[in-house]
Amino acid sequence: MCMTLRSTSAGKLTVRELAELAIFCALMVAGKEGLRMIPNVHPVTLLILLCVQVYGLRALYPTVGFALLEIGIYGAGLWSLMYLYVWPLLVLAAAPFRAAKSRAVFAAIAGLHGLFFGALCAIPYFFIGGWQMAFSWWVSGIPYDMIHCVSNAVLAFVLLPPLYRLVMHLKS
């Protein structure tokens, strides 16, 4: 008999799946923290895309867990709100392409997420100080978004297929 927990998106979440999703969450935090000395170069997007390929919308669990752990590590601020929607948006954007076999598709999703990360994070500034504040905040971060775009795309293109094969092998 397998213990299960109720999943809000797709049937039942087994204890094993819960543990696997928790490992993804821990890897996201460890990967981001391990590379924090290099601005906007980290494996979070790669791991979210891998999790989407393997678990579909259940990837929202470790993604939100990652955001909450980052808030726990660094404290709450305006960026906390951003993390709570920017990372889950990646899951929702990638989910329709879950079955795609082309590494270019996921590299494009990863790159676009990195490129538009700053624009998405500028949304709260629109409500605080208007379009000028949001626009200036976004524009000032474009160089970092470019780094984020390229690093995400390269990591996804190179590492996503072998990591997917590894995870599927470990799950069998």
PDB file of C-alpha atoms in Angstrom:
ATOM      1  CA  MET A   1       0.000   0.000   0.000  1.00  0.00           C
ATOM      2  CA  CYS A   2       1.389   3.399  -0.983  1.00  0.00           C
ATOM      3  CA  MET A   3       0.814   6.425   1.246  1.00  0.00           C
ATOM      4  CA  THR A   4      -0.568   9.405  -0.633  1.00  0.00           C
ATOM      5  CA  LEU A   5      -1.262  13.066  -0.109  1.00  0.00           C
ATOM      6  CA  ARG A   6      -3.941  14.969  -1.978  1.00  0.00           C
ATOM      7  CA  SER A   7      -2.594  16.994  -4.900  1.00  0.00           C
ATOM      8  CA  THR A   8      -4.517  20.030  -6.082  1.00  0.00           C
ATOM      9  CA  SER A   9      -3.500  19.627  -9.715  1.00  0.00           C
ATOM     10  CA  ALA A  10      -3.374  16.011 -10.820  1.00  0.00           C
ATOM     11  CA  GLY A  11      -4.637  13.224  -8.629  1.00  0.00           C
ATOM     12  CA  LYS A  12      -2.610  11.949  -5.741  1.00  0.00           C
ATOM     13  CA  LEU A  13       0.899  12.913  -4.746  1.00  0.00           C
ATOM     14  CA  THR A  14       2.779   9.933  -3.338  1.00  0.00           C
ATOM     15  CA  VAL A  15       5.216  10.225  -0.471  1.00  0.00           C
ATOM     16  CA  ARG A  16       8.005   9.291  -2.888  1.00  0.00           C
ATOM     17  CA  GLU A  17       7.008  12.120  -5.258  1.00  0.00           C
ATOM     18  CA  LEU A  18       6.852  14.525  -2.325  1.00  0.00           C
ATOM     19  CA  ALA A  19      10.398  13.514  -1.370  1.00  0.00           C
ATOM     20  CA  GLU A  20      11.592  13.869  -4.972  1.00  0.00           C
ATOM     21  CA  LEU A  21      10.013  17.317  -5.265  1.00  0.00           C
ATOM     22  CA  ALA A  22      11.629  18.315  -1.959  1.00  0.00           C
ATOM     23  CA  ILE A  23      15.000  17.275  -3.383  1.00  0.00           C
ATOM     24  CA  PHE A  24      14.384  19.504  -6.409  1.00  0.00           C
ATOM     25  CA  CYS A  25      13.586  22.388  -4.056  1.00  0.00           C
ATOM     26  CA  ALA A  26      16.764  21.778  -2.054  1.00  0.00           C
ATOM     27  CA  LEU A  27      18.839  21.604  -5.249  1.00  0.00           C
ATOM     28  CA  MET A  28      17.402  24.930  -6.413  1.00  0.00           C
ATOM     29  CA  VAL A  29      18.374  26.642  -3.167  1.00  0.00           C
ATOM     30  CA  ALA A  30      21.798  24.972  -3.005  1.00  0.00           C
ATOM     31  CA  GLY A  31      22.525  25.722  -6.660  1.00  0.00           C
ATOM     32  CA  LYS A  32      21.563  29.374  -6.335  1.00  0.00           C
ATOM     33  CA  GLU A  33      23.492  29.811  -3.110  1.00  0.00           C
ATOM     34  CA  GLY A  34      26.512  27.932  -4.431  1.00  0.00           C
ATOM     35  CA  LEU A  35      26.803  30.265  -7.420  1.00  0.00           C
ATOM     36  CA  ARG A  36      25.646  33.522  -5.826  1.00  0.00           C
ATOM     37  CA  MET A  37      29.037  35.141  -6.370  1.00  0.00           C
ATOM     38  CA  ILE A  38      28.336  35.101 -10.130  1.00  0.00           C
ATOM     39  CA  PRO A  39      25.415  37.482 -10.798  1.00  0.00           C
ATOM     40  CA  ASN A  40      22.434  35.814 -12.493  1.00  0.00           C
ATOM     41  CA  VAL A  41      24.225  32.550 -13.227  1.00  0.00           C
ATOM     42  CA  HIS A  42      22.535  29.696 -11.383  1.00  0.00           C
ATOM     43  CA  PRO A  43      20.742  26.404 -12.103  1.00  0.00           C
ATOM     44  CA  VAL A  44      17.292  27.400 -10.797  1.00  0.00           C
ATOM     45  CA  THR A  45      15.668  27.805 -14.215  1.00  0.00           C
ATOM     46  CA  LEU A  46      17.298  24.580 -15.425  1.00  0.00           C
ATOM     47  CA  LEU A  47      15.991  22.662 -12.403  1.00  0.00           C
ATOM     48  CA  ILE A  48      12.499  24.128 -12.741  1.00  0.00           C
ATOM     49  CA  LEU A  49      12.369  23.127 -16.412  1.00  0.00           C
ATOM     50  CA  LEU A  50      13.634  19.645 -15.560  1.00  0.00           C
ATOM     51  CA  CYS A  51      11.005  19.359 -12.854  1.00  0.00           C
ATOM     52  CA  VAL A  52       8.293  20.473 -15.314  1.00  0.00           C
ATOM     53  CA  GLN A  53       9.407  17.811 -17.788  1.00  0.00           C
ATOM     54  CA  VAL A  54       9.248  15.100 -15.149  1.00  0.00           C
ATOM     55  CA  TYR A  55       6.297  16.215 -12.978  1.00  0.00           C
ATOM     56  CA  GLY A  56       4.286  18.705 -15.028  1.00  0.00           C
ATOM     57  CA  LEU A  57       2.432  21.306 -12.972  1.00  0.00           C
ATOM     58  CA  ARG A  58       3.532  19.591  -9.768  1.00  0.00           C
ATOM     59  CA  ALA A  59       6.757  21.503 -10.370  1.00  0.00           C
ATOM     60  CA  LEU A  60       4.925  24.387  -8.722  1.00  0.00           C
ATOM     61  CA  TYR A  61       5.541  22.747  -5.327  1.00  0.00           C
ATOM     62  CA  PRO A  62       9.352  22.942  -5.311  1.00  0.00           C
ATOM     63  CA  THR A  63       9.271  26.244  -7.193  1.00  0.00           C
ATOM     64  CA  VAL A  64       7.158  27.961  -4.549  1.00  0.00           C
ATOM     65  CA  GLY A  65       9.168  26.165  -1.867  1.00  0.00           C
ATOM     66  CA  PHE A  66      12.344  27.623  -3.382  1.00  0.00           C
ATOM     67  CA  ALA A  67      10.872  31.131  -3.312  1.00  0.00           C
ATOM     68  CA  LEU A  68       9.785  30.732   0.306  1.00  0.00           C
ATOM     69  CA  LEU A  69      13.181  29.385   1.368  1.00  0.00           C
ATOM     70  CA  GLU A  70      14.926  32.302  -0.345  1.00  0.00           C
ATOM     71  CA  ILE A  71      12.658  34.667   1.605  1.00  0.00           C
ATOM     72  CA  GLY A  72      13.564  32.766   4.772  1.00  0.00           C
ATOM     73  CA  ILE A  73      17.271  33.092   4.005  1.00  0.00           C
ATOM     74  CA  TYR A  74      17.312  36.756   2.955  1.00  0.00           C
ATOM     75  CA  GLY A  75      14.256  38.162   4.724  1.00  0.00           C
ATOM     76  CA  ALA A  76      11.088  39.582   3.265  1.00  0.00           C
ATOM     77  CA  GLY A  77      11.084  42.594   0.993  1.00  0.00           C
ATOM     78  CA  LEU A  78       9.536  43.775  -2.233  1.00  0.00           C
ATOM     79  CA  TRP A  79      11.618  41.190  -4.088  1.00  0.00           C
ATOM     80  CA  SER A  80       9.778  38.487  -2.099  1.00  0.00           C
ATOM     81  CA  LEU A  81       6.559  39.322  -3.884  1.00  0.00           C
ATOM     82  CA  MET A  82       8.405  39.134  -7.196  1.00  0.00           C
ATOM     83  CA  TYR A  83       9.828  35.685  -6.473  1.00  0.00           C
ATOM     84  CA  LEU A  84       6.368  34.403  -5.581  1.00  0.00           C
ATOM     85  CA  TYR A  85       5.085  35.058  -9.101  1.00  0.00           C
ATOM     86  CA  VAL A  86       8.129  35.197 -11.409  1.00  0.00           C
ATOM     87  CA  TRP A  87       9.331  31.650 -10.735  1.00  0.00           C
ATOM     88  CA  PRO A  88       5.879  29.996 -10.851  1.00  0.00           C
ATOM     89  CA  LEU A  89       5.233  31.811 -14.148  1.00  0.00           C
ATOM     90  CA  LEU A  90       8.149  29.834 -15.586  1.00  0.00           C
ATOM     91  CA  VAL A  91       6.404  26.591 -14.626  1.00  0.00           C
ATOM     92  CA  LEU A  92       3.178  27.758 -16.269  1.00  0.00           C
ATOM     93  CA  ALA A  93       5.015  28.910 -19.408  1.00  0.00           C
ATOM     94  CA  ALA A  94       6.952  25.652 -19.764  1.00  0.00           C
ATOM     95  CA  ALA A  95       4.142  23.213 -18.927  1.00  0.00           C
ATOM     96  CA  PRO A  96       2.530  23.260 -22.410  1.00  0.00           C
ATOM     97  CA  PHE A  97       5.910  22.216 -23.861  1.00  0.00           C
ATOM     98  CA  ARG A  98       6.489  19.420 -21.342  1.00  0.00           C
ATOM     99  CA  ALA A  99       6.586  16.687 -23.983  1.00  0.00           C
ATOM    100  CA  ALA A 100       8.793  18.605 -26.426  1.00  0.00           C
ATOM    101  CA  LYS A 101      11.907  16.655 -27.326  1.00  0.00           C
ATOM    102  CA  SER A 102      13.843  19.613 -28.722  1.00  0.00           C
ATOM    103  CA  ARG A 103      16.488  21.006 -26.424  1.00  0.00           C
ATOM    104  CA  ALA A 104      16.171  24.278 -28.367  1.00  0.00           C
ATOM    105  CA  VAL A 105      12.584  24.732 -27.140  1.00  0.00           C
ATOM    106  CA  PHE A 106      13.617  24.574 -23.498  1.00  0.00           C
ATOM    107  CA  ALA A 107      16.739  26.658 -24.114  1.00  0.00           C
ATOM    108  CA  ALA A 108      14.486  29.316 -25.670  1.00  0.00           C
ATOM    109  CA  ILE A 109      12.072  29.210 -22.710  1.00  0.00           C
ATOM    110  CA  ALA A 110      14.996  29.451 -20.287  1.00  0.00           C
ATOM    111  CA  GLY A 111      16.593  32.310 -22.199  1.00  0.00           C
ATOM    112  CA  LEU A 112      13.353  34.254 -22.513  1.00  0.00           C
ATOM    113  CA  HIS A 113      12.652  33.841 -18.810  1.00  0.00           C
ATOM    114  CA  GLY A 114      16.083  35.257 -18.015  1.00  0.00           C
ATOM    115  CA  LEU A 115      15.647  38.081 -20.509  1.00  0.00           C
ATOM    116  CA  PHE A 116      12.246  39.127 -19.168  1.00  0.00           C
ATOM    117  CA  PHE A 117      13.014  38.444 -15.497  1.00  0.00           C
ATOM    118  CA  GLY A 118      13.685  42.112 -14.812  1.00  0.00           C
ATOM    119  CA  ALA A 119      10.609  43.269 -16.703  1.00  0.00           C
ATOM    120  CA  LEU A 120       8.452  40.899 -14.692  1.00  0.00           C
ATOM    121  CA  CYS A 121      10.079  42.082 -11.477  1.00  0.00           C
ATOM    122  CA  ALA A 122       9.364  45.701 -12.426  1.00  0.00           C
ATOM    123  CA  ILE A 123       5.597  45.169 -12.134  1.00  0.00           C
ATOM    124  CA  PRO A 124       5.334  46.096  -8.413  1.00  0.00           C
ATOM    125  CA  TYR A 125       7.281  49.296  -9.119  1.00  0.00           C
ATOM    126  CA  PHE A 126       4.545  50.314 -11.554  1.00  0.00           C
ATOM    127  CA  PHE A 127       2.078  50.326  -8.666  1.00  0.00           C
ATOM    128  CA  ILE A 128       4.502  52.078  -6.316  1.00  0.00           C
ATOM    129  CA  GLY A 129       5.836  54.847  -8.548  1.00  0.00           C
ATOM    130  CA  GLY A 130       4.167  54.622 -11.926  1.00  0.00           C
ATOM    131  CA  TRP A 131       5.447  53.557 -15.311  1.00  0.00           C
ATOM    132  CA  GLN A 132       8.546  55.790 -15.061  1.00  0.00           C
ATOM    133  CA  MET A 133       9.741  54.041 -11.933  1.00  0.00           C
ATOM    134  CA  ALA A 134       8.994  50.564 -13.323  1.00  0.00           C
ATOM    135  CA  PHE A 135      10.635  51.369 -16.656  1.00  0.00           C
ATOM    136  CA  SER A 136      13.786  52.875 -15.105  1.00  0.00           C
ATOM    137  CA  TRP A 137      14.100  49.944 -12.688  1.00  0.00           C
ATOM    138  CA  TRP A 138      13.771  47.475 -15.569  1.00  0.00           C
ATOM    139  CA  VAL A 139      16.194  49.314 -17.882  1.00  0.00           C
ATOM    140  CA  SER A 140      18.857  49.588 -15.178  1.00  0.00           C
ATOM    141  CA  GLY A 141      18.846  45.784 -14.857  1.00  0.00           C
ATOM    142  CA  ILE A 142      19.009  44.894 -18.561  1.00  0.00           C
ATOM    143  CA  PRO A 143      22.733  43.980 -18.464  1.00  0.00           C
ATOM    144  CA  TYR A 144      21.980  41.461 -15.704  1.00  0.00           C
ATOM    145  CA  ASP A 145      18.974  40.168 -17.642  1.00  0.00           C
ATOM    146  CA  MET A 146      21.247  39.557 -20.622  1.00  0.00           C
ATOM    147  CA  ILE A 147      23.595  37.504 -18.442  1.00  0.00           C
ATOM    148  CA  HIS A 148      20.594  35.662 -17.032  1.00  0.00           C
ATOM    149  CA  CYS A 149      19.277  35.006 -20.559  1.00  0.00           C
ATOM    150  CA  VAL A 150      22.527  33.601 -21.927  1.00  0.00           C
ATOM    151  CA  SER A 151      23.404  31.528 -18.864  1.00  0.00           C
ATOM    152  CA  ASN A 152      19.885  30.062 -18.661  1.00  0.00           C
ATOM    153  CA  ALA A 153      19.837  29.183 -22.356  1.00  0.00           C
ATOM    154  CA  VAL A 154      23.289  27.591 -22.309  1.00  0.00           C
ATOM    155  CA  LEU A 155      22.609  25.579 -19.144  1.00  0.00           C
ATOM    156  CA  ALA A 156      19.265  24.336 -20.476  1.00  0.00           C
ATOM    157  CA  PHE A 157      20.645  23.494 -23.916  1.00  0.00           C
ATOM    158  CA  VAL A 158      23.645  21.588 -22.583  1.00  0.00           C
ATOM    159  CA  LEU A 159      22.385  20.021 -19.355  1.00  0.00           C
ATOM    160  CA  LEU A 160      18.637  19.493 -19.625  1.00  0.00           C
ATOM    161  CA  PRO A 161      18.655  16.371 -21.857  1.00  0.00           C
ATOM    162  CA  PRO A 162      21.260  14.417 -19.853  1.00  0.00           C
ATOM    163  CA  LEU A 163      19.699  15.453 -16.536  1.00  0.00           C
ATOM    164  CA  TYR A 164      16.272  14.365 -17.783  1.00  0.00           C
ATOM    165  CA  ARG A 165      17.654  10.952 -18.765  1.00  0.00           C
ATOM    166  CA  LEU A 166      19.354  10.654 -15.355  1.00  0.00           C
ATOM    167  CA  VAL A 167      16.211  11.540 -13.404  1.00  0.00           C
ATOM    168  CA  MET A 168      14.049   9.175 -15.453  1.00  0.00           C
ATOM    169  CA  HIS A 169      16.614   6.408 -14.929  1.00  0.00           C
ATOM    170  CA  LEU A 170      16.633   7.051 -11.179  1.00  0.00           C
ATOM    171  CA  LYS A 171      12.833   7.032 -11.066  1.00  0.00           C
ATOM    172  CA  SER A 172      12.588   3.637 -12.759  1.00  0.00           C
TER     173      SER A 172
END
